[in-house]
Amino acid sequence: MQTPTTSTIQEKALPKAHKSAFKTGSIASILATPTEESYLTPPTSSVPSPLATLSPNHHNYYTNHLNKAQFNSILINCSVNLLKILYTKKQPQQQPFDEKPLRLFILEILRRSKTSIQTLQLTSFYLYKLIVSKKESINLEPKKLFLGLIIVASKFNQDYNYSFRSWCKICGLNESYVANLRKIEFEILTKLNYELSLMNKKYENWCNLLLIFGYDFIKYQLIHDDKNDIIWDDMILEKIASWHLFFAHLNLDSLDAISVNFTDYFKNQLNKKVFIVDNESILKSSAGSSRKRAGSSLFNEHEQSVKKIKV
């Protein structure tokens, strides 16, 4: 990752497909319904050579049982949950924010700006740094904070970036909002002490830890012969509290010294959270019982259909 200075940052051309949509309305008022795969820009080579070494911004770096759309969804969910932890710290006795409009805002910002996966991973890292920061709480609302972090992460991660005017167009804002974006960026940089670097082993460890964090909010994953399904857990308050405590005690310098491996975590989740399902066994079992009692275990009827997996 390169660190461009303010004077060397060049404006990246705004995608023509979006220009007409930016003339009027805010993000919330002109939401589209893109496919999930389009939220984040994939790595340059979407089909890497078998001899190529995959990097942490590629879903197959972690496991072959995770597709690009699911990987994107997990990273987006990580951002939302990190924001929950941050704002719960700020207002421990209150609901931190309304999740649905914030999630829609994040999805739309990522889609319109064509944000890279690496930039979102970096944004999540900055959220973690704000969580453990000993400085007074951030005064920005969640949407403005996330937008500011994406802008900062983009500038650190790549040489060519959108100008503040282009970001205003992306957000459906008047160009007079440029001054506000500058203030948001300055406040974030101040909170982060201008320490934006995340490279090499520390970057790899953070990405592995981030995906483990994301997987903890999955209720279960069913892997079939031709597809896999992820079901999200609705009961997450205790997990939010546990991860808040974990991050509070995590030594940032240890990300250089230790090795965090998602593959080891994934293996440990087999037959606990991750289930390999034999489609033929399910069909035979389903034929014998057309109804399933509400509240019973999803897997009790199909125990014989779960098989070992090669990771």
mmCIF file of C-alpha atoms in Angstrom, residues 4-5 10 20 59 62 68 73 85 91 144 153 156-157 174 181 189-190 195 227 229-230 252 262 266-267 281 291 307:
data_model
loop_
_atom_site.group_PDB
_atom_site.id
_atom_site.type_symbol
_atom_site.label_atom_id
_atom_site.label_comp_id
_atom_site.label_asym_id
_atom_site.label_seq_id
_atom_site.Cartn_x
_atom_site.Cartn_y
_atom_site.Cartn_z
ATOM 1 C CA PRO A 4 0.242 9.580 -1.171
ATOM 2 C CA THR A 5 0.654 13.085 0.186
ATOM 3 C CA GLN A 10 -4.966 13.109 -8.185
ATOM 4 C CA SER A 20 -26.991 11.208 -13.611
ATOM 5 C CA HIS A 59 -11.993 -14.720 -0.672
ATOM 6 C CA TYR A 62 -9.149 -18.030 3.482
ATOM 7 C CA LYS A 68 -17.067 -13.496 -3.419
ATOM 8 C CA SER A 73 -21.308 -9.507 2.959
ATOM 9 C CA ILE A 85 -19.043 -1.561 19.377
ATOM 10 C CA GLN A 91 -23.429 5.466 24.794
ATOM 11 C CA LYS A 144 -20.376 10.646 8.479
ATOM 12 C CA ALA A 153 -8.470 4.664 3.772
ATOM 13 C CA PHE A 156 -3.711 5.767 2.075
ATOM 14 C CA ASN A 157 -4.364 2.713 -0.052
ATOM 15 C CA ASN A 174 -24.171 19.905 -2.942
ATOM 16 C CA LEU A 181 -15.852 16.671 4.347
ATOM 17 C CA LEU A 189 -6.963 11.899 11.232
ATOM 18 C CA THR A 190 -6.591 13.649 14.582
ATOM 19 C CA GLU A 195 -1.100 6.704 12.108
ATOM 20 C CA LYS A 227 -23.294 -24.205 -3.284
ATOM 21 C CA ASP A 229 -25.518 -21.022 2.444
ATOM 22 C CA ILE A 230 -24.764 -18.649 5.293
ATOM 23 C CA LEU A 252 -1.831 -3.592 18.484
ATOM 24 C CA PHE A 262 -8.489 -18.145 9.746
ATOM 25 C CA PHE A 266 -12.548 -22.644 10.195
ATOM 26 C CA LYS A 267 -11.411 -26.228 10.882
ATOM 27 C CA SER A 281 -29.066 -37.838 2.171
ATOM 28 C CA ARG A 291 -43.071 -31.695 8.143
ATOM 29 C CA LYS A 307 -19.210 -35.466 6.225
#
